[in-house]
GROMACS .gro file of C-alpha atoms in nm:
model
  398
    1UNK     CA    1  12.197   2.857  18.017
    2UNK     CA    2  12.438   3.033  17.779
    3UNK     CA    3  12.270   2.849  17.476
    4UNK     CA    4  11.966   2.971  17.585
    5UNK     CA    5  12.079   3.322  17.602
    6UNK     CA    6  12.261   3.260  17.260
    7UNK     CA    7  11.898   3.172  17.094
    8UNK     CA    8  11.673   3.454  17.292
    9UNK     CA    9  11.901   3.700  17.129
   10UNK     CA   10  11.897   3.556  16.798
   11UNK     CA   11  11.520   3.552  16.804
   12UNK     CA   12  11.500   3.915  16.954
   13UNK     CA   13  11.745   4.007  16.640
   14UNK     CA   14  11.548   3.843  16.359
   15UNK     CA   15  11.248   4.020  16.478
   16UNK     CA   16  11.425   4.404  16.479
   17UNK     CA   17  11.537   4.316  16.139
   18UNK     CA   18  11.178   4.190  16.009
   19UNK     CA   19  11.062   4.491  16.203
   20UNK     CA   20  11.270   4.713  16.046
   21UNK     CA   21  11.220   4.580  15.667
   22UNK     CA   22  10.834   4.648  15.750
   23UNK     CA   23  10.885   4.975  15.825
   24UNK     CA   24  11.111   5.020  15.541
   25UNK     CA   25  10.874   4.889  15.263
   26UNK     CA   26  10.554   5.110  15.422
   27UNK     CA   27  10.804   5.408  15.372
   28UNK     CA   28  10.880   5.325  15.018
   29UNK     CA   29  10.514   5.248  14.969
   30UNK     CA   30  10.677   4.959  14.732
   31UNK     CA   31  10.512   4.630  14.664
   32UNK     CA   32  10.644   4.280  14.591
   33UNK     CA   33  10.686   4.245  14.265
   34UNK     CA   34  10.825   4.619  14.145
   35UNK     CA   35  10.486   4.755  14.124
   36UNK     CA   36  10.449   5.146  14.080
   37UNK     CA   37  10.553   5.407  14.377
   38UNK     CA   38  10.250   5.494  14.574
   39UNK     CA   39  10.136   5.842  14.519
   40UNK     CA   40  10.276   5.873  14.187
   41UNK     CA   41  10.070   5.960  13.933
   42UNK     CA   42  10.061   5.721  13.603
   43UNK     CA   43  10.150   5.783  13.234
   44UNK     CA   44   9.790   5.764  13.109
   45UNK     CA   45   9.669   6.044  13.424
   46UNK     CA   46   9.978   6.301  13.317
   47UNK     CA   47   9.880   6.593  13.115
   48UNK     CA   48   9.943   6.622  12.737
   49UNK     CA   49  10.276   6.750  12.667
   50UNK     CA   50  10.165   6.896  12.312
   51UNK     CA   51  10.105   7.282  12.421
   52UNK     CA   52   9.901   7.490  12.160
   53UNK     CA   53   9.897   7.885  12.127
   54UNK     CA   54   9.657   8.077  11.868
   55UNK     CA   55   9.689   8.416  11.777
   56UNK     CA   56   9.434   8.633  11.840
   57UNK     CA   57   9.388   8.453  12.182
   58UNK     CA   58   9.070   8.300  12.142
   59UNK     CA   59   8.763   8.509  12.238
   60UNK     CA   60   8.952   8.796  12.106
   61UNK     CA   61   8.732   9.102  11.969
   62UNK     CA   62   8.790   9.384  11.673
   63UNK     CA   63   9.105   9.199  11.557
   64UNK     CA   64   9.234   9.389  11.268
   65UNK     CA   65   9.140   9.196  10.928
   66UNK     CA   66   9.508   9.204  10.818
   67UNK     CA   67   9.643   9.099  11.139
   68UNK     CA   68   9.905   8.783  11.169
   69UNK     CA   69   9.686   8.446  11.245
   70UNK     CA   70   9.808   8.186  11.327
   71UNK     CA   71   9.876   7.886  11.519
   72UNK     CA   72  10.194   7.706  11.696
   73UNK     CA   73  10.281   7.385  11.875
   74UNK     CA   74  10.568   7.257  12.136
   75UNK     CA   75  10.614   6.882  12.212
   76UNK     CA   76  10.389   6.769  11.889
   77UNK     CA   77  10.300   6.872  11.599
   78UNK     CA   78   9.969   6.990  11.413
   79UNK     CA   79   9.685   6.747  11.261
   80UNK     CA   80   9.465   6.920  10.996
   81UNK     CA   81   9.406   7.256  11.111
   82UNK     CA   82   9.190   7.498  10.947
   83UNK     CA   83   9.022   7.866  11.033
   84UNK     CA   84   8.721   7.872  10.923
   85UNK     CA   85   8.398   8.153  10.878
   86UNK     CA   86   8.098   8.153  11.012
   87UNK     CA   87   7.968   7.978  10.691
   88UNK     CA   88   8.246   7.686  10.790
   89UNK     CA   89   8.415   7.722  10.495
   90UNK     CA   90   8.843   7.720  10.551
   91UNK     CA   91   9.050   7.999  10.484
   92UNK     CA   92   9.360   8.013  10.342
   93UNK     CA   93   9.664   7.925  10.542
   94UNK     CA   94   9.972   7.732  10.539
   95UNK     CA   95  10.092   7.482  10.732
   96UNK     CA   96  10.467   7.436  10.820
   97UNK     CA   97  10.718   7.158  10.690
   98UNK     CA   98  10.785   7.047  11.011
   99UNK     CA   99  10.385   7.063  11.161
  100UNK     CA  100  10.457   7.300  11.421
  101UNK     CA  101  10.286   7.589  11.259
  102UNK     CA  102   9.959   7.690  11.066
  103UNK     CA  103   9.948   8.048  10.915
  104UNK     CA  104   9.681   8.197  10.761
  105UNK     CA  105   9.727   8.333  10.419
  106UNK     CA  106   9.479   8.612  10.275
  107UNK     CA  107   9.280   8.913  10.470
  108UNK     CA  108   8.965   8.835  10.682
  109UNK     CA  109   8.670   9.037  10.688
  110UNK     CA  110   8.497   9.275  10.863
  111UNK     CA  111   8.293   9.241  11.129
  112UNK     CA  112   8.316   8.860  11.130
  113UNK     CA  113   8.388   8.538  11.336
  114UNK     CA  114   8.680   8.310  11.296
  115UNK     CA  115   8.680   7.942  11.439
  116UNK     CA  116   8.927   7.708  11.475
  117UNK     CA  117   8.946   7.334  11.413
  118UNK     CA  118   9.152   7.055  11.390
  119UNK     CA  119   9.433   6.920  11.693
  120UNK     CA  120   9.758   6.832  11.735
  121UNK     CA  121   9.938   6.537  11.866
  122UNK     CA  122  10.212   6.532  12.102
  123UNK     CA  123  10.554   6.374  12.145
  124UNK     CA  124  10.359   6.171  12.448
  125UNK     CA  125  10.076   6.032  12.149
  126UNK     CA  126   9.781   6.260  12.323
  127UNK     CA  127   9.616   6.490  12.106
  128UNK     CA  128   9.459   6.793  12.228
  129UNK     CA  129   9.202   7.011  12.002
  130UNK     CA  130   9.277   7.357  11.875
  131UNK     CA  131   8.956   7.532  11.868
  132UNK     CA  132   8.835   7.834  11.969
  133UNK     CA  133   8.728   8.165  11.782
  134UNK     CA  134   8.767   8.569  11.752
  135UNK     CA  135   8.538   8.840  11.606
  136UNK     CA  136   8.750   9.075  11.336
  137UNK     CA  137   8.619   9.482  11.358
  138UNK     CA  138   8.350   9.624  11.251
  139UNK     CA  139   8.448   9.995  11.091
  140UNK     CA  140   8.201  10.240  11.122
  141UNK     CA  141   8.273  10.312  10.778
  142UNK     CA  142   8.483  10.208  10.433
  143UNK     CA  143   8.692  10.428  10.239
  144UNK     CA  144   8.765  10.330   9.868
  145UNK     CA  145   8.951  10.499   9.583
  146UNK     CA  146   8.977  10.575   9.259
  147UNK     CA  147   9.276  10.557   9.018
  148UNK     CA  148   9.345  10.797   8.718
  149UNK     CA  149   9.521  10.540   8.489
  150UNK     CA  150   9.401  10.181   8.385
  151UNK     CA  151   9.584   9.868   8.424
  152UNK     CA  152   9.817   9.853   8.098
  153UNK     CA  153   9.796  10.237   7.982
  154UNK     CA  154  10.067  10.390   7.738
  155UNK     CA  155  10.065  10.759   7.906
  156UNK     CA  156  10.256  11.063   7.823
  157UNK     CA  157  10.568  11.193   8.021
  158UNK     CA  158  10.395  11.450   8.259
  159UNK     CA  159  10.118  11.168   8.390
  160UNK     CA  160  10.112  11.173   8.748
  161UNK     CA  161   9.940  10.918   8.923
  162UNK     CA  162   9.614  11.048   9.101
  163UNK     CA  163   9.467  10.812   9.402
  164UNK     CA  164   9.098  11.041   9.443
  165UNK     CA  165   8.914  10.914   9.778
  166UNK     CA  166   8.559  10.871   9.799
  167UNK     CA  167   8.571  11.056  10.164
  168UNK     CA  168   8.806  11.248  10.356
  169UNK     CA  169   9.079  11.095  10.509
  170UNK     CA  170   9.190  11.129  10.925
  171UNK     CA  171   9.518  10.963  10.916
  172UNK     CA  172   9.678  11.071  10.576
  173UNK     CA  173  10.069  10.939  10.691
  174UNK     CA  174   9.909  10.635  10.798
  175UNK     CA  175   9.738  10.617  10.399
  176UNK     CA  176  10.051  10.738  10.200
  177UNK     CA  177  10.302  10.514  10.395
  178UNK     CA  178  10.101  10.236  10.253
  179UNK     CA  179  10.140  10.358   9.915
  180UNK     CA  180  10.435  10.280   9.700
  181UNK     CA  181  10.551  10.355   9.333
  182UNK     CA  182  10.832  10.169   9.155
  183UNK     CA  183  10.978  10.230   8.845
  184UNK     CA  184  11.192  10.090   8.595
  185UNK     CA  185  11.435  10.238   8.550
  186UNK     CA  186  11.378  10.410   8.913
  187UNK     CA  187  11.222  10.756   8.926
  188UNK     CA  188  11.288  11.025   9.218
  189UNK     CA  189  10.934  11.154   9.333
  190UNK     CA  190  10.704  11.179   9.588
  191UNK     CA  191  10.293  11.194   9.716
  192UNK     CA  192  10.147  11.559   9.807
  193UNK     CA  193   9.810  11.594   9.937
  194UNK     CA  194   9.591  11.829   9.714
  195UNK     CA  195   9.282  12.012   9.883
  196UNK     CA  196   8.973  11.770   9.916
  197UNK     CA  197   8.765  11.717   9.576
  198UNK     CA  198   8.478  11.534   9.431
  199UNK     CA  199   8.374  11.464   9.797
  200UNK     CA  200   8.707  11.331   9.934
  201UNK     CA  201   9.073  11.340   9.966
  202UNK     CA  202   9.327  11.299   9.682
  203UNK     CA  203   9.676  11.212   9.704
  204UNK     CA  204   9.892  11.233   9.376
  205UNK     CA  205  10.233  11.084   9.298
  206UNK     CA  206  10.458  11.287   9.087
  207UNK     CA  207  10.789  11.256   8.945
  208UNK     CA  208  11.075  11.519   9.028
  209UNK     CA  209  11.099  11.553   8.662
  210UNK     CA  210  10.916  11.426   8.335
  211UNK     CA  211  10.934  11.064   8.292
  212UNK     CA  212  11.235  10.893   8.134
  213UNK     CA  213  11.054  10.723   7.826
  214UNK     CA  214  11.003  10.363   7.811
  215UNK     CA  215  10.997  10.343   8.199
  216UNK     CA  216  10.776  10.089   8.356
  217UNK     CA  217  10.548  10.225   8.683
  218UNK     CA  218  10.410   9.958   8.933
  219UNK     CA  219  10.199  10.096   9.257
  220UNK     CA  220  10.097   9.845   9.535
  221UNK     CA  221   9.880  10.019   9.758
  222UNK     CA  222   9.807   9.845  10.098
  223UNK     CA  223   9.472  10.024  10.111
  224UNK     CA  224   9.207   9.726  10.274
  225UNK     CA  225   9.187   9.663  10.666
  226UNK     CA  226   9.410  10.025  10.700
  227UNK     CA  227   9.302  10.191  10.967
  228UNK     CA  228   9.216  10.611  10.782
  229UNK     CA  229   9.160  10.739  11.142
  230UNK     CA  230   8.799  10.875  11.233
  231UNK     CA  231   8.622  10.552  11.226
  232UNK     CA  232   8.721  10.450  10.855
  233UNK     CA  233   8.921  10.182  10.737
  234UNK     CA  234   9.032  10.101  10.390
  235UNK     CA  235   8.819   9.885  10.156
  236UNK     CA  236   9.057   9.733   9.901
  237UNK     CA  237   9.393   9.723   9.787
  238UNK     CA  238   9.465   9.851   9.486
  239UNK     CA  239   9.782   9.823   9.208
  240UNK     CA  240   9.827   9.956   8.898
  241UNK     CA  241  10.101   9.858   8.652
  242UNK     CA  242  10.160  10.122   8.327
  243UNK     CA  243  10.395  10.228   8.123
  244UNK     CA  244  10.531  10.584   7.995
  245UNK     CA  245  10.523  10.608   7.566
  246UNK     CA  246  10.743  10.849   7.384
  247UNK     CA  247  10.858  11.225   7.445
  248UNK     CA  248  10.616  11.470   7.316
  249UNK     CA  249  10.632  11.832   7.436
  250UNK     CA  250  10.400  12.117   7.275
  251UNK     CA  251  10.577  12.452   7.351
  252UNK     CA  252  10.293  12.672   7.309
  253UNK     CA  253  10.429  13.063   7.348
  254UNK     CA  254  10.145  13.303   7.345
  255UNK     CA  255  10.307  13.647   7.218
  256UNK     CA  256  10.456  13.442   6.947
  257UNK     CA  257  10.106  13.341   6.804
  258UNK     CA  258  10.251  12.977   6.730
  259UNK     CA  259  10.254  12.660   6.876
  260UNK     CA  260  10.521  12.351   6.812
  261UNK     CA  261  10.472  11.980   6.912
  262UNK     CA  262  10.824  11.809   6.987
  263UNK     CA  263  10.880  11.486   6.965
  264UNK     CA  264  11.137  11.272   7.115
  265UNK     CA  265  11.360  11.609   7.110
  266UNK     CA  266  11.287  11.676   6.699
  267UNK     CA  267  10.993  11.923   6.616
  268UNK     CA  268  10.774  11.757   6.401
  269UNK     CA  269  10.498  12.071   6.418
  270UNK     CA  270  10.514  12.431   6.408
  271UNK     CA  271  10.190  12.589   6.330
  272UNK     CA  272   9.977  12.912   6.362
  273UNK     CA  273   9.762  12.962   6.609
  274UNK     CA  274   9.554  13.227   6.828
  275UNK     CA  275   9.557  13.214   7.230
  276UNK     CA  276   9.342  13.363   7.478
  277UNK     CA  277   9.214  13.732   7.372
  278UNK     CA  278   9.331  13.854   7.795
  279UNK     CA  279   9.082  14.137   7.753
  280UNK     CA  280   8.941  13.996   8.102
  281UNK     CA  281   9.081  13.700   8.334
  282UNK     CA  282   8.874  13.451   8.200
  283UNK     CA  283   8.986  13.498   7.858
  284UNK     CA  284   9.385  13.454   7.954
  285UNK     CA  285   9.506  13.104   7.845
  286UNK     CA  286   9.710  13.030   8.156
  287UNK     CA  287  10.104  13.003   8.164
  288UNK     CA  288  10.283  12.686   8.295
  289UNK     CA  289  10.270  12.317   8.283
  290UNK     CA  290   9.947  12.209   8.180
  291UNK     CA  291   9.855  11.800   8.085
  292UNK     CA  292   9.660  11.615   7.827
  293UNK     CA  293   9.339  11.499   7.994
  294UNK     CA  294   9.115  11.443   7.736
  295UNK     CA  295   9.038  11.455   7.367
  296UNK     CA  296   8.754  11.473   7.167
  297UNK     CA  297   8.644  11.436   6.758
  298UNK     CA  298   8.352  11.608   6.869
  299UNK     CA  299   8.302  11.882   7.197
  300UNK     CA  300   8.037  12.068   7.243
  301UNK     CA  301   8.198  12.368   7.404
  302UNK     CA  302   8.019  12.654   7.622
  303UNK     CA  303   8.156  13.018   7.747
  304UNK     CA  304   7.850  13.221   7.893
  305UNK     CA  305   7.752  13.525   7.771
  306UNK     CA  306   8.009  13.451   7.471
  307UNK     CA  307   7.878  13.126   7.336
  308UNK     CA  308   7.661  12.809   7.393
  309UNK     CA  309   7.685  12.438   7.290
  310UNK     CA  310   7.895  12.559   7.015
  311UNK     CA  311   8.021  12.222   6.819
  312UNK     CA  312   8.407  12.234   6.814
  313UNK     CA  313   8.601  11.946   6.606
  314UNK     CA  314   8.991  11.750   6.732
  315UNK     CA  315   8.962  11.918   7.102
  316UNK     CA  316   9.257  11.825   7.364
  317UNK     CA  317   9.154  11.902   7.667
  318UNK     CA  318   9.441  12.071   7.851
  319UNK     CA  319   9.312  12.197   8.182
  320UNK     CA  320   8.975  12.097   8.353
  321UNK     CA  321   8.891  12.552   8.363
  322UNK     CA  322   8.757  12.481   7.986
  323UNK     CA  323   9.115  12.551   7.798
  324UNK     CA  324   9.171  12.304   7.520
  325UNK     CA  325   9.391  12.299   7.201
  326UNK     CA  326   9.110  12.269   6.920
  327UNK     CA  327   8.992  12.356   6.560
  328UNK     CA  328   8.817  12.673   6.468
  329UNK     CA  329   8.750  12.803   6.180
  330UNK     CA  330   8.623  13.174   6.269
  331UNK     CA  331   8.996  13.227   6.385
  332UNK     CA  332   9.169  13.086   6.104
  333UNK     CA  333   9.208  13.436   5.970
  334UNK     CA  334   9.418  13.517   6.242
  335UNK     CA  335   9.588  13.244   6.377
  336UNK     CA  336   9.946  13.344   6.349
  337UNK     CA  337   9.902  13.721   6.400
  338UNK     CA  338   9.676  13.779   6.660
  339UNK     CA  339   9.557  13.630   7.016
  340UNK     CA  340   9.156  13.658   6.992
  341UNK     CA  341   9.018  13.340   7.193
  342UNK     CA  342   8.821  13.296   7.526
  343UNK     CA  343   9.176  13.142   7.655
  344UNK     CA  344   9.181  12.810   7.420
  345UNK     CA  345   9.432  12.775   7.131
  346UNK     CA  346   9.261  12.779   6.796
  347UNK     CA  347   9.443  12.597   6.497
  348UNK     CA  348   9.345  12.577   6.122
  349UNK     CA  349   9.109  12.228   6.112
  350UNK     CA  350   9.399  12.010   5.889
  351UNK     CA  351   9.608  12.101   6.192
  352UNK     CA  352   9.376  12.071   6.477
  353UNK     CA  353   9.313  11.730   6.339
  354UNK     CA  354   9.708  11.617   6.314
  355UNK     CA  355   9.796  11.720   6.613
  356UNK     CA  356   9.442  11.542   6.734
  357UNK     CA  357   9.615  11.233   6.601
  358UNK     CA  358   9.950  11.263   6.831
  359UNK     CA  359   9.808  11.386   7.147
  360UNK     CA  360   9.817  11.109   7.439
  361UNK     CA  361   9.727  11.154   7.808
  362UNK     CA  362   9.964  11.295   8.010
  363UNK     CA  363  10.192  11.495   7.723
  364UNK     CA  364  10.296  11.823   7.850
  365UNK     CA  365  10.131  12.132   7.678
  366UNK     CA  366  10.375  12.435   7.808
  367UNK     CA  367  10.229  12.768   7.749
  368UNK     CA  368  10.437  13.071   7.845
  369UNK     CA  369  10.393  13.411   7.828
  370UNK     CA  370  10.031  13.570   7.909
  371UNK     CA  371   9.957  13.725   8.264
  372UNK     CA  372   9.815  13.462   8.463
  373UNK     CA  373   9.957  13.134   8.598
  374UNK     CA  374   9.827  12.798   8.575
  375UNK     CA  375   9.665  12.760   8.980
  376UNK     CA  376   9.460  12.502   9.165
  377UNK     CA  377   9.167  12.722   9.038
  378UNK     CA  378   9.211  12.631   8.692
  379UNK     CA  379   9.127  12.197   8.764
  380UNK     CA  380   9.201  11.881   8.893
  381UNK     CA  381   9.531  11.832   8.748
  382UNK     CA  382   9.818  12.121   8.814
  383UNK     CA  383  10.050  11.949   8.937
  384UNK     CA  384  10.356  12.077   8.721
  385UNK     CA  385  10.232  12.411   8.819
  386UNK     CA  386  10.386  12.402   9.160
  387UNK     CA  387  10.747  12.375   9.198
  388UNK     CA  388  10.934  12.064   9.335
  389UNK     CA  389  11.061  12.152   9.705
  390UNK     CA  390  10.645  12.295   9.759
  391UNK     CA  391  10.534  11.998   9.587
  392UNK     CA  392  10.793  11.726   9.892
  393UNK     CA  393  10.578  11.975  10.149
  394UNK     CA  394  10.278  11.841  10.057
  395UNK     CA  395  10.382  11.505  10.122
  396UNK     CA  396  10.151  11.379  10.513
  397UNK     CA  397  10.555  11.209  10.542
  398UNK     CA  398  10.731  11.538  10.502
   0.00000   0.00000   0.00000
C-alpha cells in the first residue's frame, strides 16, 4: 500500500509538471526548434527605416522661384536624385559627400512644375522613392531694368550708377536691399529714389564724394524671383563691373566768361567762352554739378522761336534741358567778354574740338555763378545737385 501511494503521487506530479510546461510554451507562443515569437512581426514586413523629406512639401503651390529646394535623408542615404521640369529635363543641384542631401543649384521659373525622381536606400537595404512635385508662382507681372553703364566702361569721377525700371515699383526697400555696390578701394555712398521716369521707377547709387580714381565698382543686384509688391516680381538679375578713369574737372564760372578743364589736379585748359545770355529763364546756363552724358562730332541742335536744326560741331552734352559745351562760331567774337547764348557754353571750334577729345562720361562740368540752380527740371541726371544728408533721405532704407 505505501508503494502504491509512492507511485500515484509520482504520476499525479509528472502530469502537473507536463501540464504546466504546456501552458508555459502556449504563453510564450514558442515552438520547438527556436522558431520566431508569435505575433511578432518579421524583418522583411517592418517599414523602411530610410525617412525622406523634400522641400517645398510636395503638392506645394506658388513656391517662390528662388526658394531653398531640396532634399534630405535619415537612416540611408540618396540614389540618383534629380528635379526635373515639366519637359523632364534635370536641374541643377548638388548632392552631398555623405548622400544624405540633394540641393538644387540655380533659380526655377515661373509659373512652372517641379518633379522629383530618384530614391534612397536605407541602413535596413529598402529603398523608398523620392518623388513628388510643386508648382513655382505665377506673377501677374515682370519688372526689368535698365543700367546706365556697360559691362567694362572707363567713366568719369561724378558717374553715378542709374538702375531705370521699366514700371513702377510697390516695395522699393524690398528692391534696394537687394542691391549692392562694392568698390575697390571702398566708397561711402548710398541709393535715393528719384521721381518715376521713362514709365517707371529709378533708383541711383551715388558716392558721398567724387570717385577716388582708379577705383574698381562691382554691383550684384538680386533682381529675378524678388517679390516688387503689387503683383510684380523681378525678371533678372543684373551686375555690372566698371571702373573710374582719371580726374578731370571743368570749372566753368559764368561772370568770368572762361572755362578751365583740370586734370588730375593740373589745368591743362583755360579758354574763352560765352554762357547763357539770362535775359529769360530758359536762356540761364544753370549753376551746380552737372555730368558728361553725351558727346557728339555732329548735333543738330534746336531752341524754338530762336533756332531750328541748327548743325553744331564737338557738342558735350552736359544736362538732358538742352545745355551742352560746344563750338560756335557766331560767338567767337565774344567769347571771353560777354555771356550771349541760349544757356550752352560756346568755345572757339580748335577748342570746342580739344576739349571734344578729353571729355568722358561722367566728368564733372561745375558751373557757378548765374541765377538759377541746376534742379530735377533740368534732366535725368542731377544728382550732384542735391546735397549729401537730402540725397541718404532718399534712400526706401533711410
Amino acid at each position: 500500500m505505501h508503494q502504491l501511494g509512492i507511485r500515484r503521487k509520482r504520476s499525479r506530479l509528472a502530469a502537473l509538471v507536463a501540464v504546466l510546461l504546456a501552458a508555459m510554451l502556449a504563453v510564450a507562443g514558442c515552438t520547438i526548434g527556436g522558431a520566431e515569437t508569435a505575433g511578432e512581426a518579421s524583418p522583411a514586413d517592418k517599414a523602411p527605416v530610410a525617412q525622406v523629406v523634400e522641400t517645398p512639401v510636395v503638392g506645394a503651390r506658388d513656391v517662390s522661384p528662388i526658394a531653398p529646394v531640396s532634399v534630405t535623408v535619415t537612416g540611408g542615404t540618396l540614389d540618383e536624385v534629380a528635379l526635373n521640369n515639366s519637359a523632364g529635363t534635370p536641374v541643377a543641384g548638388q548632392l552631398s559627400a555623405d548622400r544624405t542631401s540633394y540641393v538644387v543649384s540655380e533659380a526655377l521659373g515661373y509659373a512652372a512644375t517641379y518633379s522629383w525622381s530618384g530614391s534612397a536606400t536605407g541602413t535596413d537595404g529598402k529603398t523608398v522613392p523620392v518623388e513628388g512635385s510643386f508648382t513655382t508662382l505665377a506673377p501677374d507681372s515682370q519688372t526689368g531694368g535698365t543700367l546706365n553703364i556697360a559691362d567694362g566702361q572707363e567713366v568719369g569721377i561724378a558717374a553715378p550708377i542709374t538702375l531705370q525700371f521699366d514700371n513702377s515699383v510697390v516695395d522699393k526697400a524690398a528692391v534696394e536691399k537687394a542691391l549692392v555696390v562694392t568698390s575697390v578701394p571702398a566708397t561711402a555712398g548710398s541709393w535715393a529714389w528719384l521721381p518715376d521716369d521713362n514709365g517707371g521707377s529709378r533708383a541711383h547709387w551715388r558716392p558721398a564724394e567724387y570717385w577716388v580714381p582708379g577705383t574698381v565698382v562691382h554691383l550684384d543686384a538680386k533682381l529675378y524671383g524678388l517679390n516688387y509688391g503689387g503683383g510684380a516680381y523681378g525678371d533678372q538679375d543684373l551686375t555690372l563691373d566698371f571702373t573710374i578713369g582719371r580726374s578731370q574737372i571743368v570749372k566753368a564760372n559764368a561772370p568770368s566768361h572762361r572755362m578751365q578743364v583740370v586734370r588730375d589736379g593740373q589745368t591743362i585748359m583755360d579758354i574763352p567762352v560765352s554762357y547763357g545770355e539770362g535775359n529769360e529763364a530758359r536762356n540761364v546756363t544753370r549753376s551746380g554739378i552737372h555730368m558728361v552724358t553725351e558727346k557728339y562730332e555732329d548735333f543738330l541742335m534746336s531752341n524754338p522761336p530762336f533756332y531750328e536744326n541748327v548743325r553744331e560741331r564737338w557738342a558735350v552734352r552736359i544736362s538732358n534741358n538742352g545745355e551742352f559745351i560746344h563750338a560756335n562760331p557766331q560767338t567767337t567774337g565774344v567769347q571771353g567778354s560777354s555771356n550771349v547764348t541760349n544757356g550752352c557754353i560756346n568755345l572757339s571750334m580748335s577748342d570746342a574740338q580739344e576739349y571734344f577729345g578729353t571729355a568722358l562720361y561722367g566728368d564733372p562740368v561745375e558751373v557757378t555763378g548765374t541765377s538759377i540752380d541746376l534742379s530735377a527740371a533740368d534732366g535725368d541726371i542731377y544728382d550732384w545737385a542735391i546735397d549729401l544728408p537730402t540725397w541718404k533721405s532718399m534712400s526706401a532704407l533711410a
